[in-house]
PDB file of C-alpha atoms in Angstrom:
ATOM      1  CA  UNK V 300      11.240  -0.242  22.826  1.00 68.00           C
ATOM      2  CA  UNK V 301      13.240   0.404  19.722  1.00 79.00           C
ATOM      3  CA  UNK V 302      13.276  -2.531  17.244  1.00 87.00           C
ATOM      4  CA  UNK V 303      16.979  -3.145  16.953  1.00 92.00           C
ATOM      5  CA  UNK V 304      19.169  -2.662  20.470  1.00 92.00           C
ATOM      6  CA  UNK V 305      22.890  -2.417  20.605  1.00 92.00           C
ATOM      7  CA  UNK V 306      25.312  -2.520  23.127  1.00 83.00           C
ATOM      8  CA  UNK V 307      25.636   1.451  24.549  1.00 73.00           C
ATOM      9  CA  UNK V 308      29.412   1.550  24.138  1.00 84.00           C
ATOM     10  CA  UNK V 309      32.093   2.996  23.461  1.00 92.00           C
ATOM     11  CA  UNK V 310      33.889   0.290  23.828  1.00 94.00           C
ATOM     12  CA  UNK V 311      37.597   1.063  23.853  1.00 96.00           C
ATOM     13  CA  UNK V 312      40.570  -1.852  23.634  1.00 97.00           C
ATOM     14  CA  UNK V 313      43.655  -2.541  23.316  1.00 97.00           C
ATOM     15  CA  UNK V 314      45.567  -3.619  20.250  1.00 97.00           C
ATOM     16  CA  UNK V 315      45.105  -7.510  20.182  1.00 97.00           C
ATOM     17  CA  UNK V 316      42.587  -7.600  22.158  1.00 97.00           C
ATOM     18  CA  UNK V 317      39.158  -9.872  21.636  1.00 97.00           C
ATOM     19  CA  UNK V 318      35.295  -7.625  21.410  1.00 96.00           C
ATOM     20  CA  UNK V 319      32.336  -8.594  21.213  1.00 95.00           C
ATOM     21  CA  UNK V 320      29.266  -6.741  19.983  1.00 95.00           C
ATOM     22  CA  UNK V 321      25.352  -7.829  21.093  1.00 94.00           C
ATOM     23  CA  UNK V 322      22.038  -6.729  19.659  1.00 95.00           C
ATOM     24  CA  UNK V 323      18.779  -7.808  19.858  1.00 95.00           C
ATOM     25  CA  UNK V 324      15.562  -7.174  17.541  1.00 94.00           C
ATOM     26  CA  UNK V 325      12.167  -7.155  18.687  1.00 92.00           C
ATOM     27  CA  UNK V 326      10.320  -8.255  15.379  1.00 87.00           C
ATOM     28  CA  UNK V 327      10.114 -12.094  14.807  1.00 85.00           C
ATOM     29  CA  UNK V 328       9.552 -11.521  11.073  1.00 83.00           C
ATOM     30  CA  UNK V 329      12.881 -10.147  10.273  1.00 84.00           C
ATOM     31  CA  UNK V 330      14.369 -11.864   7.607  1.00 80.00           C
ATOM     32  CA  UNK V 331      17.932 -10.710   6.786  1.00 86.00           C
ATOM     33  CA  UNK V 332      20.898  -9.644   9.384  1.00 91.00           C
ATOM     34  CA  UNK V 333      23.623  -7.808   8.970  1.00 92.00           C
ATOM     35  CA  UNK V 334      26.766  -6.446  10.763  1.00 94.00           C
ATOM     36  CA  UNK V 335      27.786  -2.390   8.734  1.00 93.00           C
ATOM     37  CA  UNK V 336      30.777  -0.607   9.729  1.00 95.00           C
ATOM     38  CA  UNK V 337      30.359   3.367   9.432  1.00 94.00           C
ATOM     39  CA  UNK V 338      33.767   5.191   9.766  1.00 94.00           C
ATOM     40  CA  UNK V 339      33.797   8.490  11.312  1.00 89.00           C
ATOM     41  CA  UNK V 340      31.556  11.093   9.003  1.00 84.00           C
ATOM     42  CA  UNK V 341      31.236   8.333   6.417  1.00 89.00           C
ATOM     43  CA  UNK V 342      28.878   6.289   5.070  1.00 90.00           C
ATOM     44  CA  UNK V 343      27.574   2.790   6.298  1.00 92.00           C
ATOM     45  CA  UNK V 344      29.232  -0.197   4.349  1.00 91.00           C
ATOM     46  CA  UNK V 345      28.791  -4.057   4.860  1.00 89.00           C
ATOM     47  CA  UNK V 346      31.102  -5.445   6.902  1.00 93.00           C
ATOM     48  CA  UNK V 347      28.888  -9.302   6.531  1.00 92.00           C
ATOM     49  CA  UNK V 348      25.899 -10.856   6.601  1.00 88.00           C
ATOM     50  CA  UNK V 349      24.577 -13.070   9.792  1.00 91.00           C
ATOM     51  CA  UNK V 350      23.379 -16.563   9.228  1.00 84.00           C
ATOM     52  CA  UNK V 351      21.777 -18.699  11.472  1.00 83.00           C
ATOM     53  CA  UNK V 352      24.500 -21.564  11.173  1.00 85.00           C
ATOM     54  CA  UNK V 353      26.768 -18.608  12.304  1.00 86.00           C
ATOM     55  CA  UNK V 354      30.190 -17.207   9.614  1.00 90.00           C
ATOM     56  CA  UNK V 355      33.553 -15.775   9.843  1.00 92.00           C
ATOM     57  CA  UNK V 356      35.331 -13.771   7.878  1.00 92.00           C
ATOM     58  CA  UNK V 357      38.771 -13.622   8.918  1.00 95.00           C
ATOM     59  CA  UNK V 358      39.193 -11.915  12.438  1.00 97.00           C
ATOM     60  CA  UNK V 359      35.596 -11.303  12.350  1.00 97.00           C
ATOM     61  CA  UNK V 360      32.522 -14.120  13.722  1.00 96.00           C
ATOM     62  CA  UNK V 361      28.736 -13.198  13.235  1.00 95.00           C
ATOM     63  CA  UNK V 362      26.483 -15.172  15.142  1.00 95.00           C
ATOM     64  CA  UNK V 363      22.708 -15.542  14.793  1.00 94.00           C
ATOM     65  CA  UNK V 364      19.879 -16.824  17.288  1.00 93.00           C
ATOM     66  CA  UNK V 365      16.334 -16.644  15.855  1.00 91.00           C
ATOM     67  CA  UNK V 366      15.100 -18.027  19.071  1.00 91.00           C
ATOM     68  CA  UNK V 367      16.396 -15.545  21.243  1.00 93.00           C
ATOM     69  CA  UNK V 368      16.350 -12.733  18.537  1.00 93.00           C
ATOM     70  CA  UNK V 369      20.299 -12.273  19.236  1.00 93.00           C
ATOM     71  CA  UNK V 370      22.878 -11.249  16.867  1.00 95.00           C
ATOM     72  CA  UNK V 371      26.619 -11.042  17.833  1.00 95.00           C
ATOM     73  CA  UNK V 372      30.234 -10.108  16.361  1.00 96.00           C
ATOM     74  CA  UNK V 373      33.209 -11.042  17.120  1.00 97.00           C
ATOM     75  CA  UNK V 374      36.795  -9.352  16.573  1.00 97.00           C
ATOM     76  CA  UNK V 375      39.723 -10.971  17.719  1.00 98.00           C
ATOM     77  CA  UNK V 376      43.251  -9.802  17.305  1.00 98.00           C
ATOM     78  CA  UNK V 377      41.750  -5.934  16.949  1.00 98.00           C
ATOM     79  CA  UNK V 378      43.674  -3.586  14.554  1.00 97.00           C
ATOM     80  CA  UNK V 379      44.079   0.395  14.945  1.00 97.00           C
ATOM     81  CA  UNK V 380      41.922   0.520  11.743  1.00 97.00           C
ATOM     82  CA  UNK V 381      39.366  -1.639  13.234  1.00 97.00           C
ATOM     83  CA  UNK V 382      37.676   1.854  15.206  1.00 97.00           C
ATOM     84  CA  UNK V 383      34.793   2.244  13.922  1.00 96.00           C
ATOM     85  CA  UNK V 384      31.156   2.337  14.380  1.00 95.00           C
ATOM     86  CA  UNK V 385      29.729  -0.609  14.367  1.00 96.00           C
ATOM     87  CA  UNK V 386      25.745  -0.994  13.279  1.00 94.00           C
ATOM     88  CA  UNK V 387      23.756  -4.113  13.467  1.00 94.00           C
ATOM     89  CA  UNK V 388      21.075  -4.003  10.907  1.00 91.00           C
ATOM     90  CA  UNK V 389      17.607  -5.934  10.394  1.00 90.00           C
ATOM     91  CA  UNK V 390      15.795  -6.564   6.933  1.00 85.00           C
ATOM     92  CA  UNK V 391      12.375  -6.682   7.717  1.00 77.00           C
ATOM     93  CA  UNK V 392       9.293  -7.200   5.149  1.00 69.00           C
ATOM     94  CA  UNK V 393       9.857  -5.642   1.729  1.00 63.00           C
ATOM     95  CA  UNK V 394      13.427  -5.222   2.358  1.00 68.00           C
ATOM     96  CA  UNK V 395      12.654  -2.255   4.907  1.00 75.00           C
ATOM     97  CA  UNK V 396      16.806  -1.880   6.856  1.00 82.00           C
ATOM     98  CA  UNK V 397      16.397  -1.061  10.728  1.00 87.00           C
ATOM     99  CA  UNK V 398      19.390  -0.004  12.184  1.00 90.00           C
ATOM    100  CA  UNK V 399      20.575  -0.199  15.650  1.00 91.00           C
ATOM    101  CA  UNK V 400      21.705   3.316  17.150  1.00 89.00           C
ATOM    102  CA  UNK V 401      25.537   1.304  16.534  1.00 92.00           C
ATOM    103  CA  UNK V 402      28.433   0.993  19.432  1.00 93.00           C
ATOM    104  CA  UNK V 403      31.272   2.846  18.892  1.00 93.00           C
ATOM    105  CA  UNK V 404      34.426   0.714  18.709  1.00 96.00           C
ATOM    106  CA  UNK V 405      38.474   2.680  19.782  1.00 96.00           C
ATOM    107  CA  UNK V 406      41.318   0.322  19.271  1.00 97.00           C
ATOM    108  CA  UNK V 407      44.414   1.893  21.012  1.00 96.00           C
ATOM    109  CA  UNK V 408      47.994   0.774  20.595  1.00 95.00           C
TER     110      UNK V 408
ATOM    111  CA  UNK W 217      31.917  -0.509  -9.519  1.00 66.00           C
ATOM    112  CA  UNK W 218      27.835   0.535  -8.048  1.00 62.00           C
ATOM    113  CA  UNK W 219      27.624   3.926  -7.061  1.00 89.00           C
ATOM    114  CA  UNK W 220      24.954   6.112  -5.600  1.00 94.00           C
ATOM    115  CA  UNK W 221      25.597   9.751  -6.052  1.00 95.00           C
ATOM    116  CA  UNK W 222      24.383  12.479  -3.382  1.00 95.00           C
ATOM    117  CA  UNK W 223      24.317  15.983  -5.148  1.00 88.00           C
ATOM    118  CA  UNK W 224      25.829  17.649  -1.947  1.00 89.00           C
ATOM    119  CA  UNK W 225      28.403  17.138   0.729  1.00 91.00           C
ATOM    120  CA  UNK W 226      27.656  20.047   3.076  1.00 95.00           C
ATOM    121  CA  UNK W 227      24.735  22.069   2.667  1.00 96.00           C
ATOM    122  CA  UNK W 228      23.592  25.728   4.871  1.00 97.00           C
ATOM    123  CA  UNK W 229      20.062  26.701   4.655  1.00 97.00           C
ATOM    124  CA  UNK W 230      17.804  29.395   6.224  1.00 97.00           C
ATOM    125  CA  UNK W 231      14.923  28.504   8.343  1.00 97.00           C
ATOM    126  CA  UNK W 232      11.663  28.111   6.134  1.00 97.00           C
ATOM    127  CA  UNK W 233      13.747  27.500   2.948  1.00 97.00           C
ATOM    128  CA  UNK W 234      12.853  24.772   0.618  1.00 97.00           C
ATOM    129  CA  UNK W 235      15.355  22.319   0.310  1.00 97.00           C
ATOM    130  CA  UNK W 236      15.833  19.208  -2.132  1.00 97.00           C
ATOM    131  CA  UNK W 237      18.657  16.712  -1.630  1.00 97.00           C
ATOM    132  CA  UNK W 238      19.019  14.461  -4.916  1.00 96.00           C
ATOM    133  CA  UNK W 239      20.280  11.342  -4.927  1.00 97.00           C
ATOM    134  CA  UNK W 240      21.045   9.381  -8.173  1.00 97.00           C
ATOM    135  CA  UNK W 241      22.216   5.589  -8.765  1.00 95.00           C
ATOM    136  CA  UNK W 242      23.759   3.582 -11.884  1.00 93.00           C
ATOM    137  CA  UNK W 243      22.557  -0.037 -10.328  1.00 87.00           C
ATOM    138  CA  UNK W 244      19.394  -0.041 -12.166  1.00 88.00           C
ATOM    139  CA  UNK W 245      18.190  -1.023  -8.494  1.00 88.00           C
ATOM    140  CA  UNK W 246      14.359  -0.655  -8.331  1.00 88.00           C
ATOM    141  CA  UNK W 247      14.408   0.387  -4.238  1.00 89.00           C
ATOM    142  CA  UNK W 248      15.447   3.555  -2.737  1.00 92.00           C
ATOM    143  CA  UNK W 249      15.788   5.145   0.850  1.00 93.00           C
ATOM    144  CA  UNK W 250      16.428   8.294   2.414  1.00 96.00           C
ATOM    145  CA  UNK W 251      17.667   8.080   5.923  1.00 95.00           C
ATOM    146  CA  UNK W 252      18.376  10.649   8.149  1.00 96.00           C
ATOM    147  CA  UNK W 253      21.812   9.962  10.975  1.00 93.00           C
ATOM    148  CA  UNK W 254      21.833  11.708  14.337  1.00 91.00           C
ATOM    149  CA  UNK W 255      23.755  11.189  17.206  1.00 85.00           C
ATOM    150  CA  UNK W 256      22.440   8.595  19.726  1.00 80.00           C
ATOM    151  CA  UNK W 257      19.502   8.012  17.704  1.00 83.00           C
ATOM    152  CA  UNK W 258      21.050   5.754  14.683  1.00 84.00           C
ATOM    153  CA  UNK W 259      19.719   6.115  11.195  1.00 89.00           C
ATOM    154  CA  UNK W 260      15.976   6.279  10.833  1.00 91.00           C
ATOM    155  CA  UNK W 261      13.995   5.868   7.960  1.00 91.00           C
ATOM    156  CA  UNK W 262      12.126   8.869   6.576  1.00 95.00           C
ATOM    157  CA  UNK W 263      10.933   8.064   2.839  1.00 95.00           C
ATOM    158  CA  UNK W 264      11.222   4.665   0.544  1.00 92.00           C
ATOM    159  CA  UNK W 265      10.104   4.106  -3.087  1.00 93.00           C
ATOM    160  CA  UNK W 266       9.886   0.457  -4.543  1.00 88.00           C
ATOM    161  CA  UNK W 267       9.297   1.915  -8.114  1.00 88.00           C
ATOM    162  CA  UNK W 268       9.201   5.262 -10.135  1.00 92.00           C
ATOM    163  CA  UNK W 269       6.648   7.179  -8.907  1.00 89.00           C
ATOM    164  CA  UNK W 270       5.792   5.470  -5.827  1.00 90.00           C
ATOM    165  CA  UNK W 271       6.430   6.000  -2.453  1.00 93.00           C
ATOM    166  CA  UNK W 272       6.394   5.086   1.637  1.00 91.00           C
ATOM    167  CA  UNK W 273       7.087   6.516   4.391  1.00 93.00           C
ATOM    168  CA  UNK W 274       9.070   5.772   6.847  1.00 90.00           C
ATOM    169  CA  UNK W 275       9.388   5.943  10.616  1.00 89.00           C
ATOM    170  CA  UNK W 276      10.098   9.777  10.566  1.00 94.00           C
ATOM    171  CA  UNK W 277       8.177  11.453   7.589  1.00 96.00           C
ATOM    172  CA  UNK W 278       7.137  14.682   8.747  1.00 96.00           C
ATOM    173  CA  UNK W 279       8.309  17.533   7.359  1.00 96.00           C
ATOM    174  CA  UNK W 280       9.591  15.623   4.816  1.00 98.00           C
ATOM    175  CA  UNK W 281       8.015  14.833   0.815  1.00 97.00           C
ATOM    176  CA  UNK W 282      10.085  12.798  -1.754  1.00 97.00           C
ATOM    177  CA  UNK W 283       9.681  12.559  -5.043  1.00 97.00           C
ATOM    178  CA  UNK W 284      10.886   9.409  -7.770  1.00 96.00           C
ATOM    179  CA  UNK W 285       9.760  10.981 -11.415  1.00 95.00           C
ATOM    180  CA  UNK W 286      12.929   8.578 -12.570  1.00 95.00           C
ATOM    181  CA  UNK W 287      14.230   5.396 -11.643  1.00 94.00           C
ATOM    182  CA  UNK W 288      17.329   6.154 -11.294  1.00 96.00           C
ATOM    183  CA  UNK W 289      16.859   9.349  -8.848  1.00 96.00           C
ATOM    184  CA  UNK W 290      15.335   9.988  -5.725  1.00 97.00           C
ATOM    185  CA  UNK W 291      14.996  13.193  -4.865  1.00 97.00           C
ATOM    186  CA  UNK W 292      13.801  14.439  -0.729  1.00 98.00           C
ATOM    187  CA  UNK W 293      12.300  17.769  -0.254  1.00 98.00           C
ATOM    188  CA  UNK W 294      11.709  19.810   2.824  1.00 97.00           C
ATOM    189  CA  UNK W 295       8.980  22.150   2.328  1.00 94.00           C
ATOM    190  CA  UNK W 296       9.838  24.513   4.869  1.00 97.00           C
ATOM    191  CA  UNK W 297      13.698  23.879   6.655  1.00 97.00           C
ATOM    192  CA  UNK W 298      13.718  24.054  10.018  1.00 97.00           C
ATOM    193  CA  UNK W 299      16.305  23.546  12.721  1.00 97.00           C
ATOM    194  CA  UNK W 300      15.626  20.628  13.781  1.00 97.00           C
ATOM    195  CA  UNK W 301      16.437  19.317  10.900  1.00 98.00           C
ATOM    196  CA  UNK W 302      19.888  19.590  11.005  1.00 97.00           C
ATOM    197  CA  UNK W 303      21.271  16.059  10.187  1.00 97.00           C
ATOM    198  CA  UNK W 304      23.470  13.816   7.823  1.00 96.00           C
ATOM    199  CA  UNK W 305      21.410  12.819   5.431  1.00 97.00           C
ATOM    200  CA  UNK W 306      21.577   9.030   3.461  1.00 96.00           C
ATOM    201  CA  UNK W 307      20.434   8.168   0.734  1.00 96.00           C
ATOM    202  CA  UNK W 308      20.804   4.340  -0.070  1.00 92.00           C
ATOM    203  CA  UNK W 309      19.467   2.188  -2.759  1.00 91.00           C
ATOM    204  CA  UNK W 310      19.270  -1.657  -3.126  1.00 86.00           C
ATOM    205  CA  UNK W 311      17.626  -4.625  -5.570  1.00 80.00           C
ATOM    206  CA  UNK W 312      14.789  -6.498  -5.858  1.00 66.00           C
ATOM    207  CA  UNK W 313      15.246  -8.825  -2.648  1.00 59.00           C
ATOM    208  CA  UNK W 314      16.692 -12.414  -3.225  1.00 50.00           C
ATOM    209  CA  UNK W 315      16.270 -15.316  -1.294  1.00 45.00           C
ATOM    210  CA  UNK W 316      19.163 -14.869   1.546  1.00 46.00           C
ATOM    211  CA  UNK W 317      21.102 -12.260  -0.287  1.00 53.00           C
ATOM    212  CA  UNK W 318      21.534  -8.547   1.613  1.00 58.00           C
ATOM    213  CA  UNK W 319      20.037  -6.831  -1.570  1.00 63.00           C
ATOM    214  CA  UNK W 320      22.613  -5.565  -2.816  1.00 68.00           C
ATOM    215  CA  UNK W 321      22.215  -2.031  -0.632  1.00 80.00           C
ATOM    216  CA  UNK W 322      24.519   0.847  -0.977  1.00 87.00           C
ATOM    217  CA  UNK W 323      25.111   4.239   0.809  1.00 92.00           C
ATOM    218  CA  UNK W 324      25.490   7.056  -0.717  1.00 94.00           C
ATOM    219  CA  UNK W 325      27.888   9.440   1.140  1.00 93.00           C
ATOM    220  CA  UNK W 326      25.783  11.493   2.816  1.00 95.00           C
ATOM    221  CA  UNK W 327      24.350  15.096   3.183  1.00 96.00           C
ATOM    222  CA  UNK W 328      25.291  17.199   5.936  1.00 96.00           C
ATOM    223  CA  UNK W 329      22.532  19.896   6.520  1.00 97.00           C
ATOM    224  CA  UNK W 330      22.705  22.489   8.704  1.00 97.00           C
ATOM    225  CA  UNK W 331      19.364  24.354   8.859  1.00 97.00           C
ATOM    226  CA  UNK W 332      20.231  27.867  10.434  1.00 97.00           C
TER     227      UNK W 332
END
């Protein structure tokens, strides 16, 4: 079982429209959760950090349950520039990153 | 603005070649990572270093050595290419951990190595 699971995807949309991303990990320990966006044959950046009480950054809504080991995001009102990859990452002990294998996002007008 | 610095952007080896891929950051960051990207699998882990001169390996470390003579660079070797090694290659680096914060990690932009 891999530690971090994402949603297989591609998911492809419609300008507008609402997503929703799921992942779970399998190691109780983690610590630190993050959502990265990686462009096509780019690198990964941030997009933002998960916390338990759950936080939005504009369009975008990160959700966290410890409990279930769940981590979500959100995009409503999707943009064209919105495609991307989208990798849901795990901080385990000594600041170790596991990422999931990501779910590919296509916005289409 | 941080910055981590991969030496190349496309690389072309030969089978059995020895191959180093440098990576260099200007964070003063004390951690550093080399993952390696392939399709369907995600990014896995291959190599870490917490300090100069130390190192850890990762999920994937076979066929792989790193070395960290200098804080600021972290250099992966493969001792003998082989195809299967073909990949985008990242190199990231990141801070001492703080309570709640993500560590401050940064990408580099990546190595792609085709091993032929």
């Amino acid at each position: 079982r891999k530690e971090v699971e994402q949603d297989p995807g591609p998911f492809n949309v419609p300008e507008g429209a609402t997503v929703a991303f799921n992942c779970t990990y399998s190691n109780s320990a983690s610590q630190s959760f993050f959502w990265y966006r990686q462009d096509c044959r780019k690198e990964p950046k941030l997009l933002m950090s998960v916390y338990s009480s759950g936080n939005e950054d504009g369009r975008f809504t990160a959700q966290l349950n410890r409990a279930s080991q769940y981590i979500s995001l959100l995009i409503r009102d999707s943009k064209l520039s919105d495609s991307a990859t989208y990798l849901c990452v795990v901080i385990q002990d000594a600041g170790k990153l596991i990422f999931g294998q990501g779910t590919e996002l296509s916005v289409k007008p | 603005d941080v910055k981590v610095t991969q030496s190349s952007r496309y690389l072309v080896k030969r089978t059995g070649e020895k191959v180093f891929l440098e990576c260099v950051q200007d964070m003063d960051h004390e951690n550093m990572f080399w993952y390696r990207q392939d399709p369907g699998l995600g990014l896995r882990l291959i190599y870490f270093s917490y300090d100069v001169k130390m190192k850890e390996k990762g999920d994937i470390p076979e066929g792989y050595s790193v070395s960290r003579e200098k804080k600021e660079r972290f250099s992966l070797i493969l001792e003998s290419a082989s195809t299967n090694q073909t990949s985008m290659y990242l190199c990231a680096s990141s801070s001492v951990p703080n309570r709640g914060g993500n560590y401050g990690y940064t990408f580099g932009s990546g190595t792609r190595l085709t091993v032929v």
